[in-house]
Amino acid sequence: MNLDPNTDLTFTRRLKVPRALVWKCWTTPEHIRNFFVPRPHTIEACDIDLRVGGRFNTTMNVDGNRMENKGVYLEIIDGARLVFTDTYGEGWKPAADPFMTAILDLSDDDDGGTIYTATARHRSPEACKRHEDMGFFGGWGTVVTQLEEYAQSLG
Amino acid sequence: MNLDPNTDLTFTRRLKVPRALVWKCWTTPEHIRNFFVPRPHTIEACDIDLRVGGRFNTTMNVDGNRMENKGVYLEIIDGARLVFTDTYGEGWKPAADPFMTAILDLSDDDDGGTIYTATARHRSPEACKRHEDMGFFGGWGTVVTQLEEYAQSLG
């Protein structure tokens, strides 16, 4: 994957939970609700059809405001890669003004944990900059920390 | 698939060639060159990586002008469905200004031929209208006629 620093944001973290568990958390609605937005924001609903072109819809509650996020999965490599985006709705319906495409890559760490790389790709440098200014690194970083803690509590 | 007449263009044709052959023609570069643009325009190059997220690139020669079209496959159901778009480049790189998403659905006709449905989905009514005004029905229709004749010559 040839990333472009002008349009792509990415970071890598080492998590103290096995890859299969990270995958399960990321692909199961009841788990998603426990880490997917930085607290105190919450996920009110999550609807997943885990196949290429299938829906990945979430409803967030941010300071009392309900925000619907609709998207689809573009690529699913079991336990290793999950790609999703708001660029399409179900049935490959193109969104009028898509924002980003998210790529999660998981691999085994030496200590039994997971090497976790999250990437957000954008259509323009402006969209990328806006995402960074919205707090991409802090927000997605917090989500990973919450995911790690939640996954450990399941173990 | 819930189509929207404001943003989607679609038509269905019955072809006198079996589905497996239609599929082979649509997914093999050497065949693509023989039908993919209305004559006298030609395809100078075609580069295919037939997997989800893989490239579907073509170079057309239109009245002496070379036009590069880059895209990827979104969904591949062997012999039955092919979805591709200029919305992404390889590695799920979002295009700055994507135009359309193409969906080909093939099913068996009673007479041993193929029921062929081609659909183009767009981000906006304006893009859809532009595509129709560019001659979507005539152009894609001619391509299907060329495909049918070419496939028959292989049989």
mmCIF file of C-alpha atoms in Angstrom:
data_model
loop_
_atom_site.group_PDB
_atom_site.id
_atom_site.type_symbol
_atom_site.label_atom_id
_atom_site.label_comp_id
_atom_site.label_asym_id
_atom_site.label_seq_id
_atom_site.Cartn_x
_atom_site.Cartn_y
_atom_site.Cartn_z
ATOM 1 C CA MET A 1 0.000 0.000 0.000
ATOM 2 C CA ASN A 2 1.581 3.266 -1.144
ATOM 3 C CA LEU A 3 0.338 5.864 1.295
ATOM 4 C CA ASP A 4 0.385 9.572 0.524
ATOM 5 C CA PRO A 5 1.072 11.832 3.528
ATOM 6 C CA ASN A 6 -1.076 14.522 1.915
ATOM 7 C CA THR A 7 -4.231 12.433 1.894
ATOM 8 C CA ASP A 8 -3.660 9.519 4.296
ATOM 9 C CA LEU A 9 -3.404 9.309 8.084
ATOM 10 C CA THR A 10 -1.980 6.226 9.745
ATOM 11 C CA PHE A 11 -0.566 4.925 13.012
ATOM 12 C CA THR A 12 0.535 1.597 14.455
ATOM 13 C CA ARG A 13 0.089 0.294 18.000
ATOM 14 C CA ARG A 14 1.055 -2.872 19.835
ATOM 15 C CA LEU A 15 -1.877 -4.344 21.736
ATOM 16 C CA LYS A 16 -1.654 -6.843 24.598
ATOM 17 C CA VAL A 17 -4.494 -8.965 23.265
ATOM 18 C CA PRO A 18 -4.418 -11.704 20.663
ATOM 19 C CA ARG A 19 -5.329 -10.936 17.085
ATOM 20 C CA ALA A 20 -8.396 -13.206 16.998
ATOM 21 C CA LEU A 21 -9.917 -11.301 19.906
ATOM 22 C CA VAL A 22 -9.206 -7.902 18.337
ATOM 23 C CA TRP A 23 -10.896 -9.154 15.169
ATOM 24 C CA LYS A 24 -13.907 -10.426 17.085
ATOM 25 C CA CYS A 25 -14.322 -7.092 18.872
ATOM 26 C CA TRP A 26 -14.164 -5.162 15.605
ATOM 27 C CA THR A 27 -16.729 -7.316 13.819
ATOM 28 C CA THR A 28 -19.402 -7.912 16.480
ATOM 29 C CA PRO A 29 -22.044 -5.231 17.208
ATOM 30 C CA GLU A 30 -22.248 -5.989 20.941
ATOM 31 C CA HIS A 31 -18.471 -5.545 21.250
ATOM 32 C CA ILE A 32 -18.304 -2.476 18.978
ATOM 33 C CA ARG A 33 -20.553 -0.599 21.383
ATOM 34 C CA ASN A 34 -17.946 -0.917 24.101
ATOM 35 C CA PHE A 35 -15.030 0.855 22.449
ATOM 36 C CA PHE A 36 -15.945 2.428 19.107
ATOM 37 C CA VAL A 37 -16.240 6.062 20.261
ATOM 38 C CA PRO A 38 -14.193 7.901 22.884
ATOM 39 C CA ARG A 39 -16.076 7.956 26.189
ATOM 40 C CA PRO A 40 -18.274 9.642 27.406
ATOM 41 C CA HIS A 41 -19.799 9.454 23.902
ATOM 42 C CA THR A 42 -21.731 6.255 23.304
ATOM 43 C CA ILE A 43 -22.871 3.941 20.548
ATOM 44 C CA GLU A 44 -26.650 3.577 20.598
ATOM 45 C CA ALA A 45 -26.916 1.104 17.735
ATOM 46 C CA CYS A 46 -24.677 -0.954 15.497
ATOM 47 C CA ASP A 47 -25.820 -2.984 12.503
ATOM 48 C CA ILE A 48 -23.338 -5.192 10.660
ATOM 49 C CA ASP A 49 -23.578 -7.415 7.595
ATOM 50 C CA LEU A 50 -20.019 -8.726 7.507
ATOM 51 C CA ARG A 51 -19.415 -9.325 3.813
ATOM 52 C CA VAL A 52 -17.972 -7.316 0.940
ATOM 53 C CA GLY A 53 -20.573 -4.647 0.148
ATOM 54 C CA GLY A 54 -22.444 -5.386 3.388
ATOM 55 C CA ARG A 55 -23.493 -2.646 5.767
ATOM 56 C CA PHE A 56 -21.532 -1.276 8.695
ATOM 57 C CA ASN A 57 -23.890 1.228 10.289
ATOM 58 C CA THR A 58 -23.513 2.854 13.672
ATOM 59 C CA THR A 59 -25.497 5.413 15.602
ATOM 60 C CA MET A 60 -23.455 7.534 17.989
ATOM 61 C CA ASN A 61 -24.648 9.722 20.800
ATOM 62 C CA VAL A 62 -22.310 12.694 21.050
ATOM 63 C CA ASP A 63 -23.273 15.121 23.804
ATOM 64 C CA GLY A 64 -26.910 14.179 23.405
ATOM 65 C CA ASN A 65 -26.860 14.514 19.612
ATOM 66 C CA ARG A 66 -27.583 11.398 17.626
ATOM 67 C CA MET A 67 -25.241 10.876 14.665
ATOM 68 C CA GLU A 68 -25.894 8.184 12.092
ATOM 69 C CA ASN A 69 -22.915 6.741 10.260
ATOM 70 C CA LYS A 70 -23.671 4.523 7.309
ATOM 71 C CA GLY A 71 -21.159 2.615 5.319
ATOM 72 C CA VAL A 72 -20.116 -0.694 3.838
ATOM 73 C CA TYR A 73 -17.244 -3.118 4.028
ATOM 74 C CA LEU A 74 -14.932 -3.070 1.031
ATOM 75 C CA GLU A 75 -12.524 -5.855 1.963
ATOM 76 C CA ILE A 76 -12.548 -8.537 4.628
ATOM 77 C CA ILE A 77 -9.590 -10.824 5.239
ATOM 78 C CA ASP A 78 -10.569 -12.881 8.232
ATOM 79 C CA GLY A 79 -8.518 -11.891 11.279
ATOM 80 C CA ALA A 80 -6.118 -9.750 9.278
ATOM 81 C CA ARG A 81 -7.710 -6.890 7.371
ATOM 82 C CA LEU A 82 -10.924 -4.911 7.554
ATOM 83 C CA VAL A 83 -11.671 -2.087 5.115
ATOM 84 C CA PHE A 84 -14.809 0.024 5.390
ATOM 85 C CA THR A 85 -16.033 3.364 4.130
ATOM 86 C CA ASP A 86 -18.864 5.877 3.973
ATOM 87 C CA THR A 87 -18.230 6.108 0.215
ATOM 88 C CA TYR A 88 -20.998 3.585 -0.436
ATOM 89 C CA GLY A 89 -24.278 2.494 1.017
ATOM 90 C CA GLU A 90 -25.636 -1.030 0.582
ATOM 91 C CA GLY A 91 -26.111 -2.103 -3.025
ATOM 92 C CA TRP A 92 -23.039 -0.068 -3.995
ATOM 93 C CA LYS A 93 -24.977 3.166 -3.835
ATOM 94 C CA PRO A 94 -22.378 5.942 -4.154
ATOM 95 C CA ALA A 95 -22.529 8.537 -1.376
ATOM 96 C CA ALA A 96 -22.877 12.125 -2.566
ATOM 97 C CA ASP A 97 -20.005 13.417 -0.472
ATOM 98 C CA PRO A 98 -17.921 10.614 1.024
ATOM 99 C CA PHE A 99 -15.397 11.431 3.710
ATOM 100 C CA MET A 100 -12.965 8.587 4.206
ATOM 101 C CA THR A 101 -11.957 4.972 3.837
ATOM 102 C CA ALA A 102 -10.646 3.113 6.892
ATOM 103 C CA ILE A 103 -8.192 0.230 6.715
ATOM 104 C CA LEU A 104 -7.358 -1.891 9.757
ATOM 105 C CA ASP A 105 -4.419 -4.265 9.421
ATOM 106 C CA LEU A 106 -3.724 -6.815 12.147
ATOM 107 C CA SER A 107 -0.728 -9.083 12.514
ATOM 108 C CA ASP A 108 0.717 -11.233 15.292
ATOM 109 C CA ASP A 109 3.156 -9.636 17.694
ATOM 110 C CA ASP A 110 6.035 -11.721 19.125
ATOM 111 C CA ASP A 111 4.578 -11.623 22.650
ATOM 112 C CA GLY A 112 1.211 -13.077 21.644
ATOM 113 C CA GLY A 113 -0.344 -9.652 21.199
ATOM 114 C CA THR A 114 -1.355 -7.791 18.067
ATOM 115 C CA ILE A 115 0.328 -5.259 15.846
ATOM 116 C CA TYR A 116 -2.512 -2.922 14.948
ATOM 117 C CA THR A 117 -2.276 -0.459 12.077
ATOM 118 C CA ALA A 118 -5.142 1.933 11.412
ATOM 119 C CA THR A 119 -5.209 3.995 8.231
ATOM 120 C CA ALA A 120 -7.679 6.587 7.001
ATOM 121 C CA ARG A 121 -7.518 7.508 3.311
ATOM 122 C CA HIS A 122 -9.176 10.629 1.917
ATOM 123 C CA ARG A 123 -10.149 12.043 -1.461
ATOM 124 C CA SER A 124 -8.281 15.301 -1.006
ATOM 125 C CA PRO A 125 -5.584 16.947 1.114
ATOM 126 C CA GLU A 126 -8.335 19.227 2.478
ATOM 127 C CA ALA A 127 -10.408 16.301 3.758
ATOM 128 C CA CYS A 128 -7.298 14.737 5.265
ATOM 129 C CA LYS A 129 -6.340 17.957 7.024
ATOM 130 C CA ARG A 130 -9.904 18.364 8.307
ATOM 131 C CA HIS A 131 -9.820 14.829 9.721
ATOM 132 C CA GLU A 132 -6.500 15.506 11.417
ATOM 133 C CA ASP A 133 -7.826 18.774 12.853
ATOM 134 C CA MET A 134 -10.951 16.951 14.087
ATOM 135 C CA GLY A 135 -8.565 14.948 16.239
ATOM 136 C CA PHE A 136 -7.943 11.781 14.226
ATOM 137 C CA PHE A 137 -4.872 10.676 16.173
ATOM 138 C CA GLY A 138 -6.311 11.403 19.606
ATOM 139 C CA GLY A 139 -9.728 9.996 18.769
ATOM 140 C CA TRP A 140 -8.688 6.833 16.991
ATOM 141 C CA GLY A 141 -5.903 6.386 19.569
ATOM 142 C CA THR A 142 -8.418 6.543 22.421
ATOM 143 C CA VAL A 143 -10.590 4.021 20.605
ATOM 144 C CA VAL A 144 -7.662 1.590 20.436
ATOM 145 C CA THR A 145 -6.921 2.039 24.129
ATOM 146 C CA GLN A 146 -10.594 1.398 24.942
ATOM 147 C CA LEU A 147 -10.573 -1.640 22.642
ATOM 148 C CA GLU A 148 -7.498 -3.068 24.370
ATOM 149 C CA GLU A 149 -8.971 -2.604 27.845
ATOM 150 C CA TYR A 150 -12.334 -4.009 26.819
ATOM 151 C CA ALA A 151 -10.775 -7.017 25.069
ATOM 152 C CA GLN A 152 -8.644 -7.740 28.158
ATOM 153 C CA SER A 153 -11.784 -7.721 30.295
ATOM 154 C CA LEU A 154 -13.216 -10.475 28.062
ATOM 155 C CA GLY A 155 -10.112 -12.659 28.283
ATOM 156 C CA MET B 1 -30.785 -3.536 -5.124
ATOM 157 C CA ASN B 2 -32.965 -0.445 -4.749
ATOM 158 C CA LEU B 3 -32.198 1.699 -7.755
ATOM 159 C CA ASP B 4 -32.948 5.406 -7.886
ATOM 160 C CA PRO B 5 -33.980 6.733 -11.311
ATOM 161 C CA ASN B 6 -32.408 10.090 -10.428
ATOM 162 C CA THR B 7 -28.920 8.673 -10.003
ATOM 163 C CA ASP B 8 -28.886 5.233 -11.638
ATOM 164 C CA LEU B 9 -29.007 4.082 -15.262
ATOM 165 C CA THR B 10 -29.806 0.491 -16.122
ATOM 166 C CA PHE B 11 -30.883 -1.783 -18.959
ATOM 167 C CA THR B 12 -31.302 -5.501 -19.548
ATOM 168 C CA ARG B 13 -30.542 -7.485 -22.707
ATOM 169 C CA ARG B 14 -30.863 -11.118 -23.727
ATOM 170 C CA LEU B 15 -27.667 -12.418 -25.305
ATOM 171 C CA LYS B 16 -27.332 -15.509 -27.483
ATOM 172 C CA VAL B 17 -24.188 -16.692 -25.755
ATOM 173 C CA PRO B 18 -23.819 -18.709 -22.576
ATOM 174 C CA ARG B 19 -23.144 -16.986 -19.303
ATOM 175 C CA ALA B 20 -19.724 -18.560 -18.750
ATOM 176 C CA LEU B 21 -18.511 -17.126 -22.055
ATOM 177 C CA VAL B 22 -19.878 -13.655 -21.319
ATOM 178 C CA TRP B 23 -18.067 -13.789 -17.997
ATOM 179 C CA LYS B 24 -14.814 -14.894 -19.609
ATOM 180 C CA CYS B 25 -14.987 -12.062 -22.142
ATOM 181 C CA TRP B 26 -15.583 -9.474 -19.422
ATOM 182 C CA THR B 27 -12.697 -10.633 -17.236
ATOM 183 C CA THR B 28 -9.897 -11.334 -19.747
ATOM 184 C CA PRO B 29 -7.793 -8.469 -21.140
ATOM 185 C CA GLU B 30 -7.358 -10.028 -24.597
ATOM 186 C CA HIS B 31 -11.147 -10.358 -24.912
ATOM 187 C CA ILE B 32 -11.937 -6.939 -23.425
ATOM 188 C CA ARG B 33 -10.005 -5.286 -26.246
ATOM 189 C CA ASN B 34 -12.465 -6.723 -28.762
ATOM 190 C CA PHE B 35 -15.675 -5.177 -27.502
ATOM 191 C CA PHE B 36 -15.155 -2.720 -24.643
ATOM 192 C CA VAL B 37 -15.517 0.530 -26.625
ATOM 193 C CA PRO B 38 -17.809 1.276 -29.560
ATOM 194 C CA ARG B 39 -15.899 0.914 -32.830
ATOM 195 C CA PRO B 40 -14.024 2.624 -34.458
ATOM 196 C CA HIS B 41 -12.554 3.561 -31.059
ATOM 197 C CA THR B 42 -10.081 1.009 -29.771
ATOM 198 C CA ILE B 43 -8.596 -0.338 -26.556
ATOM 199 C CA GLU B 44 -4.817 0.004 -26.607
ATOM 200 C CA ALA B 45 -4.159 -1.629 -23.254
ATOM 201 C CA CYS B 46 -6.022 -3.478 -20.540
ATOM 202 C CA ASP B 47 -4.591 -4.502 -17.191
ATOM 203 C CA ILE B 48 -6.651 -6.630 -14.827
ATOM 204 C CA ASP B 49 -6.096 -8.000 -11.330
ATOM 205 C CA LEU B 50 -9.335 -9.894 -10.848
ATOM 206 C CA ARG B 51 -9.892 -9.723 -7.112
ATOM 207 C CA VAL B 52 -11.761 -7.407 -4.749
ATOM 208 C CA GLY B 53 -9.709 -4.196 -4.664
ATOM 209 C CA GLY B 54 -7.681 -5.294 -7.681
ATOM 210 C CA ARG B 55 -7.108 -3.035 -10.661
ATOM 211 C CA PHE B 56 -9.225 -2.780 -13.799
ATOM 212 C CA ASN B 57 -7.314 -0.334 -15.978
ATOM 213 C CA THR B 58 -7.914 0.357 -19.636
ATOM 214 C CA THR B 59 -6.389 2.713 -22.169
ATOM 215 C CA MET B 60 -8.748 3.804 -24.932
ATOM 216 C CA ASN B 61 -7.912 5.442 -28.198
ATOM 217 C CA VAL B 62 -10.742 7.789 -29.073
ATOM 218 C CA ASP B 63 -10.191 9.641 -32.355
ATOM 219 C CA GLY B 64 -6.456 9.493 -31.823
ATOM 220 C CA ASN B 65 -6.638 10.707 -28.224
ATOM 221 C CA ARG B 66 -5.402 8.330 -25.570
ATOM 222 C CA MET B 67 -7.671 8.114 -22.523
ATOM 223 C CA GLU B 68 -6.593 6.264 -19.403
ATOM 224 C CA ASN B 69 -9.297 4.775 -17.210
ATOM 225 C CA LYS B 70 -8.224 3.491 -13.843
ATOM 226 C CA GLY B 71 -10.396 1.641 -11.413
ATOM 227 C CA VAL B 72 -10.821 -1.356 -9.173
ATOM 228 C CA TYR B 73 -13.188 -4.245 -8.712
ATOM 229 C CA LEU B 74 -15.550 -3.931 -5.767
ATOM 230 C CA GLU B 75 -17.360 -7.254 -5.966
ATOM 231 C CA ILE B 76 -16.773 -10.436 -7.934
ATOM 232 C CA ILE B 77 -19.248 -13.322 -7.927
ATOM 233 C CA ASP B 78 -17.830 -15.801 -10.378
ATOM 234 C CA GLY B 79 -19.970 -15.938 -13.504
ATOM 235 C CA ALA B 80 -22.773 -13.875 -12.016
ATOM 236 C CA ARG B 81 -21.772 -10.405 -10.861
ATOM 237 C CA LEU B 82 -18.984 -7.959 -11.578
ATOM 238 C CA VAL B 83 -18.835 -4.555 -9.890
ATOM 239 C CA PHE B 84 -16.138 -2.022 -10.729
ATOM 240 C CA THR B 85 -15.585 1.690 -10.312
ATOM 241 C CA ASP B 86 -13.266 4.635 -10.819
ATOM 242 C CA THR B 87 -14.027 5.626 -7.205
ATOM 243 C CA TYR B 88 -10.860 3.884 -6.038
ATOM 244 C CA GLY B 89 -7.390 3.109 -7.264
ATOM 245 C CA GLU B 90 -5.415 0.107 -6.052
ATOM 246 C CA GLY B 91 -4.825 -0.002 -2.298
ATOM 247 C CA TRP B 92 -8.248 1.622 -1.775
ATOM 248 C CA LYS B 93 -6.933 5.024 -2.701
ATOM 249 C CA PRO B 94 -10.016 7.261 -3.012
ATOM 250 C CA ALA B 95 -10.279 9.110 -6.319
ATOM 251 C CA ALA B 96 -10.625 12.885 -6.010
ATOM 252 C CA ASP B 97 -13.648 13.101 -8.302
ATOM 253 C CA PRO B 98 -15.150 9.688 -9.051
ATOM 254 C CA PHE B 99 -17.723 9.366 -11.795
ATOM 255 C CA MET B 100 -19.562 6.066 -11.531
ATOM 256 C CA THR B 101 -19.906 2.519 -10.309
ATOM 257 C CA ALA B 102 -20.754 -0.200 -12.818
ATOM 258 C CA ILE B 103 -22.645 -3.362 -11.908
ATOM 259 C CA LEU B 104 -23.013 -6.254 -14.352
ATOM 260 C CA ASP B 105 -25.456 -8.984 -13.398
ATOM 261 C CA LEU B 106 -25.603 -12.188 -15.437
ATOM 262 C CA SER B 107 -28.124 -14.992 -15.200
ATOM 263 C CA ASP B 108 -29.066 -17.962 -17.355
ATOM 264 C CA ASP B 109 -31.717 -17.455 -20.018
ATOM 265 C CA ASP B 110 -34.094 -20.312 -20.860
ATOM 266 C CA ASP B 111 -32.608 -20.760 -24.335
ATOM 267 C CA GLY B 112 -29.055 -21.297 -23.094
ATOM 268 C CA GLY B 113 -28.190 -17.637 -23.509
ATOM 269 C CA THR B 114 -27.617 -14.938 -20.913
ATOM 270 C CA ILE B 115 -29.784 -12.310 -19.307
ATOM 271 C CA TYR B 116 -27.455 -9.352 -19.042
ATOM 272 C CA THR B 117 -28.213 -6.365 -16.833
ATOM 273 C CA ALA B 118 -25.870 -3.405 -16.807
ATOM 274 C CA THR B 119 -26.252 -0.678 -14.200
ATOM 275 C CA ALA B 120 -24.333 2.538 -13.667
ATOM 276 C CA ARG B 121 -24.739 4.246 -10.303
ATOM 277 C CA HIS B 122 -23.706 7.861 -9.710
ATOM 278 C CA ARG B 123 -23.086 10.186 -6.787
ATOM 279 C CA SER B 124 -25.510 12.847 -7.943
ATOM 280 C CA PRO B 125 -28.420 13.427 -10.327
ATOM 281 C CA GLU B 126 -26.114 15.782 -12.268
ATOM 282 C CA ALA B 127 -23.507 13.073 -12.854
ATOM 283 C CA CYS B 128 -26.240 10.656 -13.878
ATOM 284 C CA LYS B 129 -27.723 13.147 -16.326
ATOM 285 C CA ARG B 130 -24.260 13.875 -17.749
ATOM 286 C CA HIS B 131 -23.689 10.162 -18.296
ATOM 287 C CA GLU B 132 -27.033 9.793 -20.031
ATOM 288 C CA ASP B 133 -26.289 12.821 -22.209
ATOM 289 C CA MET B 134 -22.866 11.354 -23.055
ATOM 290 C CA GLY B 135 -24.780 8.497 -24.624
ATOM 291 C CA PHE B 136 -24.869 5.851 -21.916
ATOM 292 C CA PHE B 137 -27.628 3.760 -23.476
ATOM 293 C CA GLY B 138 -26.265 3.919 -27.012
ATOM 294 C CA GLY B 139 -22.670 3.412 -25.957
ATOM 295 C CA TRP B 140 -23.151 0.607 -23.464
ATOM 296 C CA GLY B 141 -25.732 -0.935 -25.786
ATOM 297 C CA THR B 142 -23.244 -0.975 -28.659
ATOM 298 C CA VAL B 143 -20.671 -2.548 -26.350
ATOM 299 C CA VAL B 144 -23.094 -5.375 -25.548
ATOM 300 C CA THR B 145 -23.831 -5.960 -29.232
ATOM 301 C CA GLN B 146 -20.091 -6.079 -29.943
ATOM 302 C CA LEU B 147 -19.604 -8.432 -27.014
ATOM 303 C CA GLU B 148 -22.316 -10.776 -28.271
ATOM 304 C CA GLU B 149 -20.884 -10.877 -31.799
ATOM 305 C CA TYR B 150 -17.344 -11.354 -30.557
ATOM 306 C CA ALA B 151 -18.347 -14.100 -28.112
ATOM 307 C CA GLN B 152 -20.250 -15.899 -30.881
ATOM 308 C CA SER B 153 -17.108 -15.813 -33.033
ATOM 309 C CA LEU B 154 -15.237 -17.632 -30.258
ATOM 310 C CA GLY B 155 -17.869 -20.343 -29.881
#
